[in-house]
């Protein structure tokens, strides 16, 4: 090839040049060339590396609880981008997977859980198998869901606020901008853009709606970890209660009280399904079961101290007569936040890793801080320190969603009402704050719908017997693309549930009510009505 032809070809291949011509010339450059995918410059960040390569179809093995079944991943174009921020000295890795064939025209960014901003292939695999272009980021915080130990503190012992900012919000925006640009560069067409995440991923979705309203057209946020500086403190409450009562009950003892409560309140909605549908109606007092309880053939003795512990866990942190957050909903398993362990034959408390690490690294800035020393007085102080120091960065509960609404965004939030980790009342509070800020429930329903799922645990990943939302993402797509605003999600019990049924998961503030005839295990026999 002579030099002139080479020059002409190069000119035609430059995206800038192509954009200057009407569409017929566009086809000169086949858009589907993985090695030519372009990214845009990003203010405040620089690109350290860009890797582009095709990968043939493969099987991604199951990895519960995040990936329950193995997935057949189609052939993809894989893009790895590493960014850095000048004052942070970080390496943020963003991974984008683009199906080579049968792209559905949509881009989805996928959230993380715990201390991880994303889960890479585990969440990318199912998304590209469904035809999406998909992205995941590690936010520069190493993607270890269970601990921030490797990044929380700088060498001088101070909190690494740059990395915390990445984890809190910045990485969500950068993944959106880069993910959408890469997708458009590869397919030659702008995608519609979606967010999908639960827990930390739910929080990230709400961060996008609040702070980066143009990043995603549609957002699905499950069990969002918003109000982090507050609710994470409340996660320590059950440990403080046990410490101050002076006993650490076994899981069998605590769960016996929960099981007894569910048995009493289950039928209040007229249906025996091991699920309390309307928690407000359940006035179960743990002291009513002091004595011997027989649960599933096991005999357990409930002492008045155990009853008092469960009562306080359900009431939530009330310190110096001030309510600092909500209590654990009745029906939620107590084995995570009120976990205990045997140490040399003696039962001791075992704090959940999120409050444990949050307090040690971000509040005390001392990895050796003894969480077991925290009583209710200290917990009250930790609440206020956590809020004072981190609400600005990490509360992520701004109720003003007007910019998101005016950019055409749609938001679907759901939360299990037996969530054992993130108090579901927080999501209800957020929804109510948005209603107050934006003119009432019917105005908010135009672009933000909230679904409460009775009897469902954290992100529906555990084994509580309630019906989990099975079509939340499909409902979000249909809301936009078919104009069907979701009234109810389809709920399906997990395989481990003692009774199998489908159930309507109603849009807030409605609750499912049995029609009084027909198959009670089918969602068709229920209506969504105002709670009585
Ligand atoms: C992207 O990064 C992953 C994980 O490090 C690696 O396995 C993969 O080969 C990289 N892809 C490309 C195209 O270099
Ligand atoms: C409770 O603690 C034990 C360790 O003693 C651990 O194996 C178990 O996973 C914990 N349970 C929950 C639900 O976190
Ligand atoms: C358990 O007991 C042994 C022997 O008395 C002792 O050396 C050890 O420190 C104890 N462990 C804990 C965690 O208390």
Coordinates of C-alpha atoms and ligand atoms in Angstrom, one line a residue:
X1 CA 0.0 0.0 0.0
X2 CA 1.4 3.4 -1.0
X3 CA 1.7 6.2 1.5
X4 CA -1.2 8.2 0.0
X5 CA -3.7 5.3 0.3
X6 CA -2.5 4.6 3.8
X7 CA -3.1 8.3 4.7
X8 CA -6.6 8.2 3.2
X9 CA -7.4 5.0 5.1
X10 CA -6.1 6.4 8.3
X11 CA -8.3 9.5 7.8
X12 CA -11.3 7.4 7.2
X13 CA -10.7 5.3 10.3
X14 CA -10.4 8.2 12.6
X15 CA -13.7 8.5 14.4
X16 CA -13.5 12.3 14.3
X17 CA -13.3 12.3 10.6
X18 CA -16.1 9.8 10.2
X19 CA -18.4 11.9 12.3
X20 CA -18.0 14.8 9.8
X21 CA -19.8 12.8 7.1
X22 CA -23.4 11.6 6.6
X23 CA -24.1 8.0 7.5
X24 CA -23.2 6.1 4.2
X25 CA -19.5 6.8 4.8
X26 CA -19.9 5.6 8.3
X27 CA -20.0 2.0 7.0
X28 CA -16.5 2.4 5.7
X29 CA -15.4 1.7 9.2
X30 CA -17.1 -1.4 10.5
X31 CA -18.0 -0.4 14.0
X32 CA -17.4 -3.9 15.5
X33 CA -13.7 -3.8 15.8
X34 CA -12.7 -4.7 19.4
X35 CA -9.1 -3.5 19.0
X36 CA -10.2 -0.1 17.9
X37 CA -12.6 0.7 20.7
X38 CA -12.1 4.3 21.9
X39 CA -12.6 5.9 25.2
X40 CA -13.2 9.5 26.0
X41 CA -11.0 11.7 28.2
X42 CA -12.4 11.9 31.7
X43 CA -12.0 15.1 33.7
X44 CA -10.0 14.6 36.9
X45 CA -8.7 11.2 35.9
X46 CA -6.1 9.9 33.6
X47 CA -6.0 6.5 31.8
X48 CA -3.1 4.3 32.9
X49 CA -3.8 1.4 30.6
X50 CA -6.3 0.2 28.0
X51 CA -6.6 -3.4 27.1
X52 CA -8.9 -4.6 24.3
X53 CA -9.3 -8.2 23.1
X54 CA -11.9 -10.7 21.9
X55 CA -12.7 -13.7 24.0
X56 CA -14.5 -16.8 22.7
X57 CA -17.5 -18.2 24.4
X58 CA -17.0 -20.0 27.7
X59 CA -18.8 -21.3 30.8
X60 CA -18.7 -19.3 34.0
X61 CA -19.0 -21.8 36.9
X62 CA -21.6 -21.1 39.7
X63 CA -20.3 -19.2 42.7
X64 CA -23.1 -18.9 45.3
X65 CA -24.5 -16.7 46.7
X66 CA -23.8 -14.2 43.9
X67 CA -24.0 -16.6 41.0
X68 CA -26.3 -19.5 41.8
X69 CA -26.0 -21.4 38.5
X70 CA -23.3 -21.6 35.9
X71 CA -23.7 -19.3 32.9
X72 CA -22.9 -19.8 29.2
X73 CA -21.1 -16.6 28.3
X74 CA -21.1 -15.7 24.6
X75 CA -18.1 -14.5 22.7
X76 CA -17.2 -11.0 23.8
X77 CA -15.0 -8.1 23.2
X78 CA -13.4 -7.4 26.6
X79 CA -12.1 -3.9 27.5
X80 CA -10.1 -3.3 30.6
X81 CA -9.4 0.3 31.6
X82 CA -7.3 1.4 34.5
X83 CA -7.6 5.0 35.7
X84 CA -5.8 7.1 38.2
X85 CA -6.6 10.3 40.0
X86 CA -3.7 12.7 40.5
X87 CA -4.0 13.4 44.3
X88 CA -5.1 9.9 45.2
X89 CA -2.4 7.6 43.9
X90 CA -5.0 5.0 43.0
X91 CA -5.6 2.4 40.3
X92 CA -9.3 2.0 39.4
X93 CA -10.0 -0.9 37.2
X94 CA -13.1 -0.9 35.0
X95 CA -14.1 -3.9 32.9
X96 CA -16.5 -3.8 30.0
X97 CA -17.9 -6.9 28.2
X98 CA -19.5 -6.4 24.8
X99 CA -21.3 -9.4 23.2
X100 CA -19.9 -9.9 19.7
X101 CA -23.3 -10.8 18.4
X102 CA -27.0 -10.3 19.4
X103 CA -26.4 -7.1 21.4
X104 CA -29.7 -5.9 22.7
X105 CA -29.0 -2.2 22.4
X106 CA -28.6 -1.7 26.1
X107 CA -25.7 -1.0 28.5
X108 CA -25.9 -2.0 32.1
X109 CA -23.5 -1.1 34.9
X110 CA -23.4 -3.6 37.8
X111 CA -22.9 -2.9 41.5
X112 CA -21.1 -4.5 44.3
X113 CA -21.7 -5.7 47.8
X114 CA -20.1 -5.2 51.2
X115 CA -16.8 -3.5 50.7
X116 CA -16.7 -4.4 47.0
X117 CA -17.7 -1.8 44.4
X118 CA -18.3 -4.6 41.8
X119 CA -17.9 -8.3 41.2
X120 CA -16.4 -8.4 37.7
X121 CA -17.1 -11.6 35.7
X122 CA -19.6 -12.9 38.3
X123 CA -22.1 -10.2 37.4
X124 CA -20.8 -9.4 33.8
X125 CA -21.4 -13.0 32.7
X126 CA -25.2 -13.2 33.2
X127 CA -25.6 -9.7 31.8
X128 CA -23.8 -10.4 28.5
X129 CA -25.6 -13.7 28.3
X130 CA -28.7 -11.6 28.2
X131 CA -27.5 -9.5 25.4
X132 CA -26.3 -6.5 27.4
X133 CA -23.1 -4.6 27.1
X134 CA -22.0 -4.6 30.7
X135 CA -19.5 -2.9 33.0
X136 CA -18.1 -3.5 36.5
X137 CA -15.5 -1.5 38.5
X138 CA -13.4 -2.2 41.5
X139 CA -13.3 1.5 42.4
X140 CA -9.6 1.1 43.1
X141 CA -10.4 -0.7 46.4
X142 CA -9.3 -4.2 45.6
X143 CA -12.8 -5.8 45.4
X144 CA -12.6 -7.6 48.7
X145 CA -16.2 -7.5 49.9
X146 CA -15.3 -8.6 53.5
X147 CA -12.8 -6.0 54.5
X148 CA -11.4 -2.5 53.7
X149 CA -8.2 -3.4 55.6
X150 CA -5.9 -3.0 52.5
X151 CA -7.0 0.4 51.6
X152 CA -8.9 2.2 54.4
X153 CA -5.9 3.9 56.0
X154 CA -2.9 5.7 54.5
X155 CA 0.6 5.0 55.6
X156 CA 0.4 8.0 58.0
X157 CA -2.7 6.3 59.6
X158 CA -5.2 8.8 58.3
X159 CA -8.4 7.6 56.5
X160 CA -7.8 7.4 52.8
X161 CA -10.6 9.8 51.8
X162 CA -9.6 9.7 48.1
X163 CA -10.3 5.9 48.0
X164 CA -13.4 6.3 50.2
X165 CA -14.7 8.9 47.6
X166 CA -14.0 6.4 44.8
X167 CA -16.0 3.7 46.7
X168 CA -18.8 6.1 47.8
X169 CA -19.5 7.8 44.4
X170 CA -16.8 8.7 41.9
X171 CA -16.4 5.2 40.5
X172 CA -20.1 4.9 39.7
X173 CA -19.9 8.0 37.5
X174 CA -16.6 7.0 35.8
X175 CA -17.9 3.5 35.0
X176 CA -21.0 5.1 33.5
X177 CA -19.2 7.6 31.3
X178 CA -16.5 5.1 30.1
X179 CA -18.9 2.1 29.8
X180 CA -21.3 4.1 27.6
X181 CA -18.5 5.5 25.5
X182 CA -16.9 2.1 24.9
X183 CA -20.3 0.6 24.0
X184 CA -21.1 3.3 21.5
X185 CA -17.6 3.2 20.1
X186 CA -17.9 -0.6 19.5
X187 CA -21.4 -0.8 18.1
X188 CA -21.6 2.6 16.5
X189 CA -24.8 3.3 18.3
X190 CA -25.7 5.0 21.6
X191 CA -27.1 2.5 24.1
X192 CA -29.9 3.0 26.6
X193 CA -28.2 2.8 30.0
X194 CA -29.2 0.8 33.0
X195 CA -27.9 0.4 36.6
X196 CA -28.5 -2.9 38.4
X197 CA -27.3 -3.5 42.0
X198 CA -28.3 -4.6 45.5
X199 CA -26.9 -3.7 48.9
X200 CA -23.8 -1.7 48.2
X201 CA -25.0 -1.9 44.6
X202 CA -28.3 -0.5 45.6
X203 CA -26.6 2.4 47.3
X204 CA -24.5 3.0 44.2
X205 CA -27.6 3.2 42.1
X206 CA -29.1 5.8 44.3
X207 CA -25.8 7.7 44.3
X208 CA -26.2 7.9 40.5
X209 CA -29.8 9.1 40.7
X210 CA -28.8 11.8 43.2
X211 CA -25.4 13.0 42.1
X212 CA -25.0 12.0 38.4
X213 CA -28.6 12.2 37.1
X214 CA -27.5 11.9 33.5
X215 CA -25.5 8.8 33.9
X216 CA -28.2 6.2 33.8
X217 CA -31.6 6.3 32.1
X218 CA -32.9 3.5 34.4
X219 CA -31.9 2.4 37.8
X220 CA -32.7 -0.8 39.7
X221 CA -31.6 -0.5 43.4
X222 CA -32.2 -3.4 45.8
X223 CA -31.8 -3.1 49.6
X224 CA -29.8 0.0 49.2
X225 CA -27.0 0.6 51.8
X226 CA -28.0 4.3 52.1
X227 CA -27.7 6.2 55.4
X228 CA -24.5 4.2 55.8
X229 CA -22.9 6.3 58.6
X230 CA -26.1 5.7 60.7
X231 CA -27.5 2.2 59.8
X232 CA -24.0 0.6 60.0
X233 CA -23.8 1.8 63.6
X234 CA -27.2 0.3 64.3
X235 CA -25.9 -3.0 63.0
X236 CA -23.8 -3.2 66.2
X237 CA -26.8 -2.7 68.4
X238 CA -27.6 -6.4 68.9
X239 CA -24.0 -7.0 70.1
X240 CA -24.2 -4.1 72.6
X241 CA -27.6 -5.4 73.9
X242 CA -26.2 -8.9 74.5
X243 CA -23.1 -7.5 76.2
X244 CA -25.1 -5.3 78.5
X245 CA -27.6 -8.1 79.4
X246 CA -24.5 -10.1 80.3
X247 CA -25.4 -13.2 78.2
X248 CA -24.7 -14.3 74.6
X249 CA -27.6 -16.6 73.6
X250 CA -27.0 -19.4 71.0
X251 CA -28.5 -19.1 67.5
X252 CA -31.0 -21.8 68.4
X253 CA -32.3 -19.7 71.3
X254 CA -32.6 -16.5 69.4
X255 CA -34.2 -18.1 66.4
X256 CA -36.7 -19.9 68.6
X257 CA -38.1 -16.6 69.6
X258 CA -38.2 -15.4 66.0
X259 CA -39.9 -18.6 64.9
X260 CA -42.5 -18.2 67.7
X261 CA -43.2 -14.6 66.7
X262 CA -43.7 -15.6 63.0
X263 CA -46.1 -18.4 64.0
X264 CA -48.2 -16.0 66.0
X265 CA -48.3 -13.1 63.5
X266 CA -48.3 -15.2 60.2
X267 CA -52.1 -15.6 60.1
X268 CA -53.0 -11.9 60.7
X269 CA -53.3 -11.5 56.9
X270 CA -55.5 -14.5 56.6
X271 CA -52.9 -16.7 54.9
X272 CA -50.6 -19.3 56.6
X273 CA -47.4 -19.0 54.6
X274 CA -44.7 -18.5 57.3
X275 CA -44.5 -14.8 56.4
X276 CA -45.7 -11.7 58.2
X277 CA -47.2 -9.5 55.5
X278 CA -48.0 -6.5 57.6
X279 CA -45.4 -6.0 60.3
X280 CA -47.2 -3.0 61.9
X281 CA -50.0 -5.4 63.0
X282 CA -47.6 -7.8 64.8
X283 CA -47.5 -7.0 68.5
X284 CA -45.6 -10.1 69.6
X285 CA -44.0 -9.7 73.0
X286 CA -41.0 -12.1 73.5
X287 CA -41.7 -12.3 77.2
X288 CA -44.8 -14.3 76.3
X289 CA -42.6 -17.3 75.3
X290 CA -40.3 -17.4 78.4
X291 CA -40.0 -21.1 79.3
X292 CA -39.6 -24.1 77.2
X293 CA -40.2 -23.9 73.5
X294 CA -40.3 -26.7 71.1
X295 CA -39.1 -25.6 67.6
X296 CA -38.8 -28.2 64.9
X297 CA -38.5 -31.0 67.4
X298 CA -35.7 -29.2 69.3
X299 CA -36.5 -28.1 72.9
X300 CA -35.1 -24.7 73.7
X301 CA -35.3 -22.8 77.0
X302 CA -36.1 -19.1 76.7
X303 CA -35.0 -17.1 79.7
X304 CA -36.4 -13.7 80.5
X305 CA -32.9 -12.3 79.6
X306 CA -33.1 -13.9 76.2
X307 CA -36.6 -12.5 75.8
X308 CA -35.4 -9.0 76.8
X309 CA -32.5 -9.2 74.3
X310 CA -34.8 -10.0 71.4
X311 CA -37.2 -7.3 72.4
X312 CA -34.4 -4.7 72.4
X313 CA -33.0 -5.9 69.1
X314 CA -36.5 -5.5 67.6
X315 CA -36.9 -2.0 69.2
X316 CA -33.6 -0.8 67.8
X317 CA -31.0 1.5 69.3
X318 CA -32.6 3.8 71.8
X319 CA -29.8 5.4 73.8
X320 CA -30.4 8.1 76.4
X321 CA -34.1 8.0 75.5
X322 CA -33.2 8.9 71.9
X323 CA -34.0 6.7 69.0
X324 CA -30.9 6.5 66.8
X325 CA -32.2 4.1 64.1
X326 CA -34.8 1.4 63.5
X327 CA -35.0 -2.0 65.0
X328 CA -34.6 -5.4 63.3
X329 CA -37.9 -6.4 61.6
X330 CA -39.7 -9.3 63.2
X331 CA -39.0 -12.4 61.1
X332 CA -35.5 -11.4 60.1
X333 CA -32.9 -14.0 61.1
X334 CA -30.8 -12.8 64.0
X335 CA -27.8 -15.0 63.2
X336 CA -25.8 -12.2 61.4
X337 CA -26.0 -9.1 63.6
X338 CA -26.5 -11.1 66.9
X339 CA -24.0 -13.8 65.9
X340 CA -21.9 -15.4 68.7
X341 CA -19.1 -17.8 68.8
X342 CA -17.6 -20.3 71.4
X343 CA -14.3 -19.2 72.8
X344 CA -12.8 -21.9 74.9
X345 CA -16.2 -23.2 75.7
X346 CA -17.7 -19.8 76.6
X347 CA -20.1 -18.0 74.2
X348 CA -18.9 -14.6 73.2
X349 CA -20.2 -11.9 70.9
X350 CA -19.2 -11.8 67.2
X351 CA -19.9 -8.4 65.5
X352 CA -20.9 -8.4 61.9
X353 CA -17.9 -7.4 59.7
X354 CA -19.4 -4.2 58.3
X355 CA -19.8 -2.3 61.6
X356 CA -16.7 -4.0 62.9
X357 CA -14.4 -2.7 60.1
X358 CA -16.3 0.6 59.7
X359 CA -15.6 1.5 63.4
X360 CA -12.0 0.2 63.6
X361 CA -10.8 1.7 60.3
X362 CA -12.9 4.7 59.6
X363 CA -14.0 6.0 63.0
X364 CA -11.3 5.0 65.4
X365 CA -8.6 4.7 62.7
X366 CA -7.1 1.9 64.8
X367 CA -7.3 -1.7 63.4
X368 CA -6.7 -3.0 66.9
X369 CA -9.6 -1.2 68.5
X370 CA -11.6 -3.6 70.6
X371 CA -15.2 -3.6 69.4
X372 CA -16.2 -5.9 72.3
X373 CA -15.6 -3.0 74.7
X374 CA -18.4 -0.9 73.1
X375 CA -21.4 -0.4 75.4
X376 CA -24.5 1.7 74.7
X377 CA -22.9 5.0 75.9
X378 CA -19.9 4.5 73.5
X379 CA -22.3 3.4 70.7
X380 CA -24.2 6.6 71.1
X381 CA -21.0 8.6 70.6
X382 CA -19.9 6.4 67.7
X383 CA -23.3 7.2 66.0
X384 CA -22.7 10.9 66.2
X385 CA -19.0 10.7 65.2
X386 CA -19.9 8.5 62.2
X387 CA -22.6 11.0 61.1
X388 CA -20.5 14.1 61.7
X389 CA -17.5 12.8 59.8
X390 CA -19.1 10.9 57.0
X391 CA -22.7 12.0 56.3
X392 CA -21.5 14.4 53.5
X393 CA -19.6 11.8 51.7
X394 CA -21.4 8.6 52.4
X395 CA -25.0 9.1 53.5
X396 CA -26.2 9.0 49.9
X397 CA -29.8 9.8 50.8
X398 CA -30.5 13.2 49.2
X399 CA -34.3 13.2 48.5
X400 CA -34.1 15.8 45.7
X401 CA -34.3 13.7 42.6
X402 CA -35.6 16.4 40.4
X403 CA -32.6 16.4 38.0
X404 CA -32.9 12.7 37.6
X405 CA -36.6 13.0 36.9
X406 CA -36.2 15.8 34.4
X407 CA -33.5 13.9 32.5
X408 CA -36.1 11.2 32.0
X409 CA -34.8 8.8 34.5
X410 CA -36.8 5.9 36.0
X411 CA -36.0 4.4 39.4
X412 CA -37.1 1.1 40.9
X413 CA -36.2 0.3 44.5
X414 CA -37.1 -2.8 46.4
X415 CA -36.3 -4.0 49.9
X416 CA -37.0 -7.3 51.7
X417 CA -39.0 -6.8 54.9
X418 CA -37.1 -9.5 56.7
X419 CA -33.7 -8.0 55.8
X420 CA -31.3 -9.2 58.5
X421 CA -28.5 -6.7 57.6
X422 CA -29.9 -3.4 56.2
X423 CA -32.9 -2.2 58.1
X424 CA -35.7 -2.0 55.4
X425 CA -37.3 0.9 57.3
X426 CA -34.4 3.0 55.9
X427 CA -35.6 2.5 52.3
X428 CA -39.2 3.4 53.4
X429 CA -37.8 6.5 55.1
X430 CA -36.0 7.5 52.0
X431 CA -39.1 7.1 49.8
X432 CA -41.1 9.2 52.3
X433 CA -38.4 11.9 52.2
X434 CA -38.5 11.9 48.4
X435 CA -42.3 12.2 48.6
X436 CA -42.0 15.2 51.0
X437 CA -39.4 16.9 48.8
X438 CA -41.1 16.3 45.5
X439 CA -44.8 16.9 45.9
X440 CA -46.3 13.7 47.2
X441 CA -46.6 10.0 46.4
X442 CA -48.4 10.2 43.1
X443 CA -45.9 12.7 41.7
X444 CA -43.0 10.5 42.8
X445 CA -44.6 7.4 41.4
X446 CA -44.3 8.8 37.9
X447 CA -40.5 8.1 38.0
X448 CA -39.7 6.2 41.2
X449 CA -41.5 3.1 42.4
X450 CA -40.7 1.4 45.7
X451 CA -41.5 -2.3 46.5
X452 CA -41.6 -3.9 49.9
X453 CA -41.1 -7.7 49.8
X454 CA -42.6 -9.4 52.9
X455 CA -40.5 -12.2 54.4
X456 CA -37.5 -11.6 52.2
X457 CA -34.0 -11.4 53.6
X458 CA -31.0 -9.3 52.3
X459 CA -31.2 -9.1 48.5
X460 CA -33.3 -12.3 48.6
X461 CA -30.1 -14.3 48.9
X462 CA -30.8 -16.2 52.1
X463 CA -33.4 -18.8 53.0
X464 CA -36.3 -16.8 54.6
X465 CA -39.6 -18.1 53.3
X466 CA -41.0 -15.0 51.5
X467 CA -41.4 -14.6 47.8
X468 CA -38.5 -12.8 46.2
X469 CA -38.9 -10.4 43.3
X470 CA -38.1 -12.5 40.2
X471 CA -38.7 -9.9 37.4
X472 CA -37.6 -6.5 38.9
X473 CA -35.2 -5.8 36.0
X474 CA -37.6 -6.9 33.4
X475 CA -40.3 -4.7 35.0
X476 CA -37.9 -1.7 34.8
X477 CA -37.3 -2.4 31.1
X478 CA -41.0 -2.8 30.4
X479 CA -41.8 0.4 32.3
X480 CA -39.7 2.4 29.8
X481 CA -39.9 0.5 26.6
X482 CA -43.5 -0.6 26.8
X483 CA -44.8 2.2 29.0
X484 CA -46.1 -0.2 31.6
X485 CA -45.5 1.4 35.0
X486 CA -45.0 -1.5 37.4
X487 CA -47.9 -2.0 40.0
X488 CA -46.5 -5.2 41.4
X489 CA -43.4 -7.4 40.9
X490 CA -43.7 -11.1 40.6
X491 CA -42.6 -12.8 43.7
X492 CA -41.3 -16.5 43.9
X493 CA -40.3 -18.4 47.0
X494 CA -36.8 -19.8 47.1
X495 CA -36.4 -23.6 46.6
X496 CA -35.6 -24.0 50.3
X497 CA -38.9 -22.5 51.5
X498 CA -41.2 -24.9 53.4
X499 CA -44.1 -23.8 51.2
X500 CA -43.8 -22.8 47.5
X501 CA -45.9 -19.9 46.2
X502 CA -45.9 -16.9 43.9
X503 CA -47.1 -13.6 45.3
X504 CA -47.5 -10.0 44.2
X505 CA -44.9 -7.7 45.6
X506 CA -46.9 -4.5 45.6
X507 CA -45.8 -0.9 44.9
X508 CA -45.6 1.1 48.1
X509 CA -47.7 1.8 50.0
X510 CA -49.9 -1.1 48.8
X511 CA -49.9 -4.6 50.3
X512 CA -51.0 -7.9 48.8
X513 CA -54.4 -9.1 49.9
X514 CA -55.9 -12.6 49.2
X515 CA -59.1 -12.3 47.2
X516 CA -60.8 -14.9 49.5
X517 CA -61.1 -17.6 46.7
X518 CA -58.8 -19.3 44.3
X519 CA -55.3 -20.9 44.8
X520 CA -53.6 -19.0 47.6
X521 CA -50.2 -20.2 46.3
X522 CA -50.7 -18.2 43.1
X523 CA -50.1 -14.5 42.8
X524 CA -53.3 -14.3 40.6
X525 CA -55.4 -14.7 43.8
X526 CA -54.0 -11.5 45.3
X527 CA -54.7 -7.8 44.9
X528 CA -52.6 -4.9 45.8
X529 CA -54.6 -2.8 48.3
X530 CA -54.2 0.0 50.9
X531 CA -53.0 -1.5 54.2
X532 CA -56.0 -1.5 56.5
Ligands
LIG1 C1 -8.7 -8.0 31.4 O1 -8.3 -8.2 32.7 C2 -8.5 -9.6 33.1 C3 -8.3 -9.7 34.6 O2 -7.1 -9.2 34.9 C4 -7.7 -10.5 32.3 O3 -7.9 -11.8 32.7 C5 -8.0 -10.3 30.8 O4 -7.1 -11.1 30.0 C6 -7.9 -8.8 30.4 N1 -8.4 -8.6 29.1 C7 -7.6 -8.2 28.1 C8 -8.3 -7.9 26.8 O5 -6.4 -7.9 28.2
LIG2 C1 -21.7 -16.6 62.7 O1 -20.3 -16.8 63.1 C2 -19.8 -18.1 62.7 C3 -18.4 -18.2 63.3 O2 -18.5 -18.5 64.6 C4 -19.7 -18.0 61.2 O3 -19.2 -19.2 60.7 C5 -21.1 -17.8 60.6 O4 -21.0 -17.7 59.2 C6 -21.7 -16.6 61.2 N1 -23.1 -16.5 60.7 C7 -23.5 -15.5 60.0 C8 -24.9 -15.6 59.5 O5 -22.9 -14.5 59.6
LIG3 C1 -8.1 -20.6 75.5 O1 -7.5 -21.3 76.5 C2 -6.1 -21.5 76.4 C3 -5.6 -22.4 77.5 O2 -6.1 -22.0 78.7 C4 -5.4 -20.1 76.4 O3 -4.0 -20.3 76.2 C5 -6.0 -19.3 75.2 O4 -5.4 -18.0 75.2 C6 -7.5 -19.2 75.4 N1 -8.0 -18.5 74.2 C7 -8.8 -17.5 74.2 C8 -9.2 -16.9 72.9 O5 -9.2 -16.9 75.3

